[in-house]
CSV table of C-alpha atoms in Angstrom, one decimal:
chain,number,residue,atom,x,y,z
A,1,UNK,CA,31.6,35.8,-16.6
A,2,UNK,CA,28.8,34.7,-19.1
A,3,UNK,CA,25.3,36.3,-19.1
A,4,UNK,CA,24.4,32.2,-17.2
A,5,UNK,CA,26.8,32.4,-15.2
A,6,UNK,CA,25.8,35.8,-13.5
A,7,UNK,CA,22.2,34.3,-13.8
A,8,UNK,CA,23.0,31.3,-11.5
A,9,UNK,CA,25.2,33.2,-9.1
A,10,UNK,CA,22.6,35.9,-8.2
A,11,UNK,CA,19.7,33.1,-8.0
A,12,UNK,CA,21.9,31.6,-6.0
A,13,UNK,CA,22.4,34.5,-3.3
A,14,UNK,CA,18.7,35.1,-3.5
A,15,UNK,CA,17.5,31.8,-2.2
A,16,UNK,CA,20.0,32.3,0.4
A,17,UNK,CA,18.5,35.3,1.4
A,18,UNK,CA,15.7,33.5,1.2
A,19,UNK,CA,16.4,30.8,3.7
A,20,UNK,CA,18.0,33.4,5.9
A,21,UNK,CA,14.9,35.3,6.1
A,22,UNK,CA,12.9,31.7,6.9
A,23,UNK,CA,15.4,31.2,9.7
A,24,UNK,CA,14.7,34.6,11.6
A,25,UNK,CA,10.9,34.0,11.0
A,26,UNK,CA,11.4,30.2,12.4
A,27,UNK,CA,13.2,30.7,15.1
A,28,UNK,CA,11.5,33.0,16.4
A,29,UNK,CA,8.6,30.1,18.2
A,30,UNK,CA,8.8,30.8,21.6
A,31,UNK,CA,6.4,28.2,22.3
A,32,UNK,CA,4.6,24.7,20.3
A,33,UNK,CA,1.1,26.7,20.3
A,34,UNK,CA,3.0,29.5,17.4
A,35,UNK,CA,5.0,25.9,15.5
A,36,UNK,CA,2.8,25.3,12.9
A,37,UNK,CA,1.4,28.8,12.4
A,38,UNK,CA,4.9,30.1,11.7
A,39,UNK,CA,5.8,27.7,9.2
A,40,UNK,CA,3.1,29.0,7.1
A,41,UNK,CA,4.1,32.2,7.5
A,42,UNK,CA,7.6,31.1,7.3
A,43,UNK,CA,6.2,30.0,4.1
A,44,UNK,CA,4.3,33.1,2.9
A,45,UNK,CA,7.6,35.4,3.8
A,46,UNK,CA,9.9,33.1,1.8
A,47,UNK,CA,7.9,33.4,-1.1
A,48,UNK,CA,7.8,37.3,-0.6
A,49,UNK,CA,10.9,37.8,-0.8
A,50,UNK,CA,12.1,36.3,-3.8
A,51,UNK,CA,9.6,37.7,-7.1
A,52,UNK,CA,10.5,34.5,-8.9
A,53,UNK,CA,8.4,32.1,-6.1
A,54,UNK,CA,4.9,32.1,-7.0
A,55,UNK,CA,2.1,29.3,-6.4
A,56,UNK,CA,2.0,29.6,-10.2
A,57,UNK,CA,4.2,27.6,-10.3
A,58,UNK,CA,3.7,24.3,-9.3
A,59,UNK,CA,3.3,22.1,-11.9
A,60,UNK,CA,-0.8,20.7,-11.4
A,61,UNK,CA,0.6,17.5,-10.3
A,62,UNK,CA,2.2,18.8,-7.5
A,63,UNK,CA,0.1,21.9,-6.9
A,64,UNK,CA,-3.2,19.0,-6.8
A,65,UNK,CA,-2.0,15.7,-6.0
A,66,UNK,CA,0.4,15.8,-3.5
A,67,UNK,CA,0.8,17.3,0.5
A,68,UNK,CA,2.1,21.0,1.7
A,69,UNK,CA,4.7,20.3,3.8
A,70,UNK,CA,2.7,22.1,6.7
A,71,UNK,CA,0.4,19.9,6.5
A,72,UNK,CA,0.3,17.1,9.2
A,73,UNK,CA,0.7,13.9,8.2
A,74,UNK,CA,-2.1,11.1,8.5
A,75,UNK,CA,-0.9,8.1,7.3
A,76,UNK,CA,-4.6,7.0,6.4
A,77,UNK,CA,-5.8,9.5,4.3
A,78,UNK,CA,-2.2,10.2,1.8
A,79,UNK,CA,0.3,7.6,0.9
A,80,UNK,CA,4.2,8.0,1.2
A,81,UNK,CA,5.6,8.4,-2.1
A,82,UNK,CA,9.8,8.0,-2.2
A,83,UNK,CA,11.5,9.6,-4.8
A,84,UNK,CA,14.3,7.2,-5.4
A,85,UNK,CA,17.7,9.3,-6.7
A,86,UNK,CA,19.9,7.0,-7.8
A,87,UNK,CA,23.3,6.8,-5.6
A,88,UNK,CA,21.7,8.3,-2.7
A,89,UNK,CA,20.8,6.0,-0.2
A,90,UNK,CA,17.4,5.3,-1.3
A,91,UNK,CA,18.3,1.3,-1.1
A,92,UNK,CA,19.1,2.0,2.4
A,93,UNK,CA,15.4,3.2,2.8
A,94,UNK,CA,13.6,0.6,1.6
A,95,UNK,CA,15.9,-1.7,3.5
A,96,UNK,CA,14.9,-0.1,7.0
A,97,UNK,CA,11.0,0.1,5.5
A,98,UNK,CA,11.0,-3.7,4.8
A,99,UNK,CA,12.1,-4.2,8.7
A,100,UNK,CA,10.1,-2.3,10.0
A,101,UNK,CA,6.8,-3.9,8.6
A,102,UNK,CA,5.5,-1.8,5.7
A,103,UNK,CA,4.2,-3.2,3.0
A,104,UNK,CA,6.0,-1.3,-0.3
A,105,UNK,CA,5.9,-0.2,-4.2
A,106,UNK,CA,9.1,-1.1,-5.5
A,107,UNK,CA,11.1,-2.9,-8.5
A,108,UNK,CA,10.4,-6.9,-6.9
A,109,UNK,CA,6.9,-6.1,-6.8
A,110,UNK,CA,5.9,-7.5,-10.1
A,111,UNK,CA,9.5,-9.3,-10.8
A,112,UNK,CA,8.3,-12.9,-12.6
A,113,UNK,CA,10.1,-14.5,-10.2
A,114,UNK,CA,7.3,-14.2,-7.8
A,115,UNK,CA,4.2,-15.0,-10.0
A,116,UNK,CA,2.5,-11.7,-9.7
A,117,UNK,CA,3.6,-9.5,-12.3
A,118,UNK,CA,0.4,-10.3,-14.7
A,119,UNK,CA,-2.4,-9.8,-12.0
A,120,UNK,CA,-5.4,-7.9,-11.8
A,121,UNK,CA,-5.6,-6.5,-8.7
A,122,UNK,CA,-3.4,-5.0,-6.1
A,123,UNK,CA,-2.2,-7.9,-4.0
A,124,UNK,CA,0.0,-8.0,-1.1
A,125,UNK,CA,2.4,-11.2,-0.9
A,126,UNK,CA,5.4,-12.3,1.1
A,127,UNK,CA,8.4,-12.9,-1.6
A,128,UNK,CA,10.5,-14.5,1.2
A,129,UNK,CA,9.4,-17.4,3.3
A,130,UNK,CA,12.9,-16.4,5.6
A,131,UNK,CA,11.7,-13.5,5.8
A,132,UNK,CA,8.4,-13.0,6.5
A,133,UNK,CA,8.3,-9.1,8.0
A,134,UNK,CA,9.1,-7.9,4.0
A,135,UNK,CA,6.0,-7.4,1.5
A,136,UNK,CA,5.3,-5.8,-1.7
A,137,UNK,CA,2.6,-4.8,-3.2
A,138,UNK,CA,2.0,-6.6,-6.8
A,139,UNK,CA,3.5,-3.5,-9.1
A,140,UNK,CA,6.8,-2.3,-10.4
A,141,UNK,CA,6.6,1.7,-9.8
A,142,UNK,CA,10.6,2.6,-10.9
A,143,UNK,CA,9.5,2.1,-14.1
A,144,UNK,CA,7.1,4.2,-16.7
A,145,UNK,CA,5.4,1.1,-17.8
A,146,UNK,CA,5.3,0.1,-14.2
A,147,UNK,CA,3.7,2.8,-13.1
A,148,UNK,CA,1.2,3.6,-15.7
A,149,UNK,CA,0.2,-0.3,-14.7
A,150,UNK,CA,0.3,0.3,-10.7
A,151,UNK,CA,-2.2,3.5,-11.7
A,152,UNK,CA,-4.5,1.7,-13.7
A,153,UNK,CA,-5.1,-1.2,-11.2
A,154,UNK,CA,-5.3,1.0,-8.9
A,155,UNK,CA,-2.8,1.3,-6.4
A,156,UNK,CA,-3.4,4.2,-4.3
A,157,UNK,CA,-7.0,3.8,-3.9
A,158,UNK,CA,-6.7,0.0,-2.8
A,159,UNK,CA,-4.5,2.3,0.0
A,160,UNK,CA,-2.5,-1.5,0.1
A,161,UNK,CA,0.7,0.1,-0.1
A,162,UNK,CA,2.8,2.1,2.6
A,163,UNK,CA,5.3,3.7,1.0
A,164,UNK,CA,5.8,3.9,-3.0
A,165,UNK,CA,9.2,4.3,-4.5
A,166,UNK,CA,9.5,5.8,-7.6
A,167,UNK,CA,12.5,6.6,-9.8
A,168,UNK,CA,10.8,9.2,-11.8
A,169,UNK,CA,8.7,11.7,-9.3
A,170,UNK,CA,6.9,13.9,-11.9
A,171,UNK,CA,5.9,10.6,-13.7
A,172,UNK,CA,4.8,8.9,-10.6
A,173,UNK,CA,3.1,11.9,-8.4
A,174,UNK,CA,1.2,12.8,-11.8
A,175,UNK,CA,0.0,9.5,-12.1
A,176,UNK,CA,-0.7,7.5,-9.8
A,177,UNK,CA,-2.5,10.7,-7.1
A,178,UNK,CA,-5.0,12.9,-7.5
A,179,UNK,CA,-6.7,15.2,-5.2
A,180,UNK,CA,-9.3,12.5,-3.8
A,181,UNK,CA,-5.8,10.4,-3.4
A,182,UNK,CA,-2.6,12.4,-2.2
A,183,UNK,CA,0.6,11.9,-2.3
A,184,UNK,CA,3.6,13.0,0.6
A,185,UNK,CA,6.7,13.3,-1.0
A,186,UNK,CA,10.2,11.7,1.2
A,187,UNK,CA,13.2,11.8,-0.4
A,188,UNK,CA,17.2,11.6,0.2
A,189,UNK,CA,19.8,13.8,-1.7
A,190,UNK,CA,23.4,13.4,-1.9
A,191,UNK,CA,26.3,15.8,-3.2
A,192,UNK,CA,25.5,16.3,-6.8
A,193,UNK,CA,29.6,15.5,-7.7
A,194,UNK,CA,29.3,12.9,-4.7
A,195,UNK,CA,26.2,11.1,-6.6
A,196,UNK,CA,28.0,11.7,-10.4
A,197,UNK,CA,31.2,9.8,-9.2
A,198,UNK,CA,29.6,7.0,-7.4
A,199,UNK,CA,27.6,6.2,-10.5
A,200,UNK,CA,30.7,6.4,-13.0
A,201,UNK,CA,32.3,4.1,-10.6
A,202,UNK,CA,29.5,1.8,-9.8
A,203,UNK,CA,28.4,1.3,-13.5
A,204,UNK,CA,31.5,-0.4,-14.3
A,205,UNK,CA,31.1,-3.3,-12.8
A,206,UNK,CA,27.1,-3.4,-11.7
A,207,UNK,CA,26.6,-6.5,-14.4
A,208,UNK,CA,23.1,-6.6,-12.8
A,209,UNK,CA,22.0,-3.3,-14.1
A,210,UNK,CA,19.9,-2.7,-16.9
A,211,UNK,CA,22.3,0.3,-17.4
A,212,UNK,CA,25.8,-1.7,-16.9
A,213,UNK,CA,28.3,0.5,-18.6
A,214,UNK,CA,31.5,-2.0,-19.0
A,215,UNK,CA,33.0,0.6,-21.8
A,216,UNK,CA,33.6,2.6,-18.9
A,217,UNK,CA,36.3,0.7,-17.2
A,218,UNK,CA,39.9,2.6,-18.0
A,219,UNK,CA,38.1,5.7,-18.6
A,220,UNK,CA,39.1,8.7,-17.0
A,221,UNK,CA,36.6,10.7,-14.6
A,222,UNK,CA,37.2,14.2,-16.5
A,223,UNK,CA,36.7,12.3,-20.3
A,224,UNK,CA,33.3,10.6,-18.4
A,225,UNK,CA,31.8,13.9,-17.0
A,226,UNK,CA,32.7,15.9,-20.5
A,227,UNK,CA,32.3,13.1,-22.9
A,228,UNK,CA,29.8,10.7,-21.9
A,229,UNK,CA,27.7,11.2,-19.3
A,230,UNK,CA,24.0,12.2,-20.2
A,231,UNK,CA,22.7,13.5,-16.7
A,232,UNK,CA,23.7,16.6,-15.9
A,233,UNK,CA,21.5,18.2,-14.0
A,234,UNK,CA,19.3,15.2,-13.1
A,235,UNK,CA,17.9,16.6,-10.2
A,236,UNK,CA,16.3,19.6,-12.0
A,237,UNK,CA,15.9,17.7,-14.6
A,238,UNK,CA,13.3,15.3,-13.2
A,239,UNK,CA,11.5,17.5,-10.5
A,240,UNK,CA,10.5,19.6,-13.6
A,241,UNK,CA,9.6,16.6,-15.9
A,242,UNK,CA,12.5,17.2,-18.5
A,243,UNK,CA,14.1,14.1,-20.1
A,244,UNK,CA,17.8,13.5,-19.5
A,245,UNK,CA,19.2,14.5,-22.7
A,246,UNK,CA,16.9,18.1,-22.2
A,247,UNK,CA,18.5,21.7,-21.3
A,248,UNK,CA,17.9,23.2,-18.6
A,249,UNK,CA,17.8,26.6,-17.3
A,250,UNK,CA,17.3,29.2,-14.3
A,251,UNK,CA,13.7,29.2,-14.9
A,252,UNK,CA,13.8,25.4,-14.3
A,253,UNK,CA,15.7,25.8,-11.2
A,254,UNK,CA,13.5,28.2,-9.6
A,255,UNK,CA,10.7,25.6,-10.4
A,256,UNK,CA,12.5,23.1,-8.9
A,257,UNK,CA,13.2,24.7,-5.4
A,258,UNK,CA,9.5,26.0,-5.5
A,259,UNK,CA,8.2,22.0,-5.8
A,260,UNK,CA,10.5,20.9,-3.3
A,261,UNK,CA,10.1,24.0,-0.5
A,262,UNK,CA,6.8,23.3,-0.1
A,263,UNK,CA,5.9,19.7,-1.3
A,264,UNK,CA,9.2,17.6,0.1
A,265,UNK,CA,10.2,16.3,3.5
A,266,UNK,CA,13.8,16.3,2.5
A,267,UNK,CA,16.3,14.2,4.1
A,268,UNK,CA,20.3,14.0,3.1
A,269,UNK,CA,22.6,11.0,3.0
A,270,UNK,CA,25.0,12.5,4.8
A,271,UNK,CA,22.5,12.2,7.7
A,272,UNK,CA,21.1,9.5,7.0
A,273,UNK,CA,20.0,8.3,10.8
A,274,UNK,CA,18.0,11.7,11.6
A,275,UNK,CA,16.9,11.2,7.9
A,276,UNK,CA,15.3,8.4,8.6
A,277,UNK,CA,13.7,9.4,11.7
A,278,UNK,CA,11.6,12.5,10.0
A,279,UNK,CA,10.5,10.5,7.8
A,280,UNK,CA,9.4,8.3,10.4
A,281,UNK,CA,7.2,11.0,12.0
A,282,UNK,CA,5.5,11.1,8.5
A,283,UNK,CA,4.8,7.6,8.7
A,284,UNK,CA,3.5,7.4,12.2
A,285,UNK,CA,6.2,5.3,13.2
A,286,UNK,CA,9.5,5.0,15.7
A,287,UNK,CA,12.5,3.0,16.6
A,288,UNK,CA,11.4,2.9,20.4
A,289,UNK,CA,9.5,-0.4,20.1
A,290,UNK,CA,11.1,-3.5,20.2
A,291,UNK,CA,11.3,-3.6,16.2
A,292,UNK,CA,12.1,-0.8,15.8
A,293,UNK,CA,15.3,-0.9,18.0
A,294,UNK,CA,16.9,-3.7,16.9
A,295,UNK,CA,16.2,-2.2,12.6
A,296,UNK,CA,18.2,0.8,13.9
A,297,UNK,CA,20.7,-0.7,15.8
A,298,UNK,CA,20.6,-3.2,12.7
A,299,UNK,CA,21.3,-0.4,9.9
A,300,UNK,CA,22.6,2.7,12.3
A,301,UNK,CA,24.3,0.6,14.8
A,302,UNK,CA,24.2,2.1,18.8
A,303,UNK,CA,25.6,5.0,20.1
A,304,UNK,CA,28.7,4.0,21.9
A,305,UNK,CA,29.9,1.9,18.7
A,306,UNK,CA,29.9,4.8,16.6
A,307,UNK,CA,32.1,7.0,19.3
A,308,UNK,CA,35.0,4.7,18.7
A,309,UNK,CA,34.1,4.6,15.0
A,310,UNK,CA,35.2,7.9,14.9
A,311,UNK,CA,38.3,7.8,17.2
A,312,UNK,CA,39.4,5.2,14.8
A,313,UNK,CA,38.8,7.2,11.7
A,314,UNK,CA,40.9,9.8,12.9
A,315,UNK,CA,44.0,9.6,10.7
A,316,UNK,CA,46.5,11.3,8.2
A,317,UNK,CA,44.1,14.0,5.4
A,318,UNK,CA,46.7,12.6,2.7
A,319,UNK,CA,45.8,8.9,3.3
A,320,UNK,CA,42.1,10.4,3.2
A,321,UNK,CA,42.5,11.9,-0.5
A,322,UNK,CA,43.5,8.1,-1.7
A,323,UNK,CA,41.1,6.7,1.2
A,324,UNK,CA,38.9,3.8,-1.4
A,325,UNK,CA,35.6,3.8,0.6
A,326,UNK,CA,32.5,1.5,0.8
A,327,UNK,CA,29.9,4.0,-0.7
A,328,UNK,CA,27.0,4.1,1.7
A,329,UNK,CA,24.6,5.2,-1.6
A,330,UNK,CA,24.7,2.0,-3.7
A,331,UNK,CA,21.9,2.5,-6.3
A,332,UNK,CA,20.9,-0.5,-5.7
A,333,UNK,CA,22.0,-1.1,-1.6
A,334,UNK,CA,24.2,0.0,0.8
A,335,UNK,CA,26.8,-1.3,3.0
A,336,UNK,CA,29.1,-4.5,3.1
A,337,UNK,CA,28.0,-7.7,1.9
A,338,UNK,CA,25.1,-6.0,-0.4
A,339,UNK,CA,25.7,-6.7,-4.4
A,340,UNK,CA,24.5,-2.4,-4.9
A,341,UNK,CA,27.6,-1.6,-2.4
A,342,UNK,CA,30.3,0.3,-4.5
A,343,UNK,CA,33.8,0.9,-3.1
A,344,UNK,CA,35.7,3.7,-5.2
A,345,UNK,CA,37.9,6.0,-4.8
A,346,UNK,CA,36.4,9.4,-3.8
A,347,UNK,CA,37.5,14.0,-5.3
A,348,UNK,CA,38.5,16.4,-2.7
A,349,UNK,CA,36.2,19.0,-3.2
A,350,UNK,CA,37.9,21.8,-4.6
A,351,UNK,CA,40.5,19.6,-7.0
A,352,UNK,CA,40.1,19.6,-10.7
A,353,UNK,CA,38.0,16.5,-11.0
A,354,UNK,CA,35.4,17.9,-8.8
A,355,UNK,CA,35.0,20.9,-10.0
A,356,UNK,CA,34.5,19.9,-14.1
A,357,UNK,CA,31.8,18.2,-12.3
A,358,UNK,CA,30.7,20.7,-10.6
A,359,UNK,CA,30.6,23.2,-13.3
A,360,UNK,CA,28.5,21.3,-15.4
A,361,UNK,CA,26.1,20.9,-12.9
A,362,UNK,CA,25.9,24.0,-11.4
A,363,UNK,CA,21.9,24.1,-11.2
A,364,UNK,CA,21.9,20.4,-9.5
A,365,UNK,CA,24.7,22.3,-7.1
A,366,UNK,CA,22.6,25.3,-6.3
A,367,UNK,CA,19.8,22.9,-5.9
A,368,UNK,CA,21.7,20.9,-3.2
A,369,UNK,CA,22.6,23.9,-1.2
A,370,UNK,CA,19.7,25.1,-1.3
A,371,UNK,CA,17.9,21.4,0.0
A,372,UNK,CA,20.7,21.4,2.9
A,373,UNK,CA,19.0,25.0,3.8
A,374,UNK,CA,15.5,23.5,4.1
A,375,UNK,CA,16.7,20.2,5.9
A,376,UNK,CA,17.7,22.0,8.6
A,377,UNK,CA,14.9,24.0,8.8
A,378,UNK,CA,12.1,21.6,8.1
A,379,UNK,CA,12.9,19.9,11.5
A,380,UNK,CA,11.0,22.9,13.5
A,381,UNK,CA,8.1,21.3,11.4
A,382,UNK,CA,8.4,18.1,11.5
A,383,UNK,CA,9.5,18.5,16.0
A,384,UNK,CA,5.9,20.1,15.7
A,385,UNK,CA,4.3,16.9,14.4
A,386,UNK,CA,6.1,14.6,16.6
A,387,UNK,CA,4.9,16.1,19.3
A,388,UNK,CA,1.5,16.8,18.2
A,389,UNK,CA,2.0,13.1,18.0
A,390,UNK,CA,2.6,12.1,21.3
A,391,UNK,CA,-0.2,14.1,22.8
A,392,UNK,CA,-2.8,11.9,20.5
A,393,UNK,CA,-0.9,9.0,22.1
A,394,UNK,CA,-1.6,10.0,25.8
A,395,UNK,CA,-4.8,11.0,24.9
């Protein structure tokens, strides 16, 4: 066992011990009145167990420009920043919020075909006459140049965007926000191996993408993973602000864990509906009005349909190994009829191919496991926020 491997395993155990302590602390809550206080206590408890976790680890952009997870959400005083991790369900989230009538900052905002890419002030426009609920601001927050332009035009101070979608969370949080105009980070995460496999197959055929890779066609996935994949440990690198070609170590992982723990409302691709519902609480939205119910049914179906689907999906395990599925997390879209939908073979956990990719993304695998535990425990705080919002409505 190498020194690097030992460090990773030790840190993984430390992280698990921290979360177990967090679970014990949070689940001691017996009344709503103690929920948020306990959340603060749990955070201190978690930090105290792990000597690596300290407030000084937060970089200035996270410390000063972003709202803490345990601060009650107020959409009138903060702007949502959605970190769109490629191949992790971000486009489904974007489409849900288009359906719900939110004004978005994303890639299409500065598309020249809409005529707003040269504007010198922030404006809101409706790009599609047949879909009036879709609204964009006139900036592209998915590129470095676009983020710089959005900052120069005063995107966040303008208050015109409900949700900002960005591919580079470090850059966006640092450039677009400040202590007087704070952001709230939302993000969907996916198993790093599944995300890598999806990217491998998707970019072979995605002619509309700037990163289209026709040379990957016919290539074995192990060859690709060991010789051609340049974004190993993508999550850790992006969170701590490193370039894809830069090395990362256990210290970077620790920093990424602390930033996520204190500043991210996390969602999981494998539990998309629950994740979006939590984001809605933060955004002051819901699926209960007429429009919300229609959007929920459009993207998630209804419970009766889901029960029927589960029965139909039961089958022989050997068939599932060779199953070709419509990827739910195409980088530029999810689902049937979308140009970003990405049918591809899947890898079975524990297979040689799976293990190769997992080992080459060891820090991201640890981080993802940590995120899944945070997802479970953040439910306490999100539920508390929802209850407080309901009480405010009644008043």
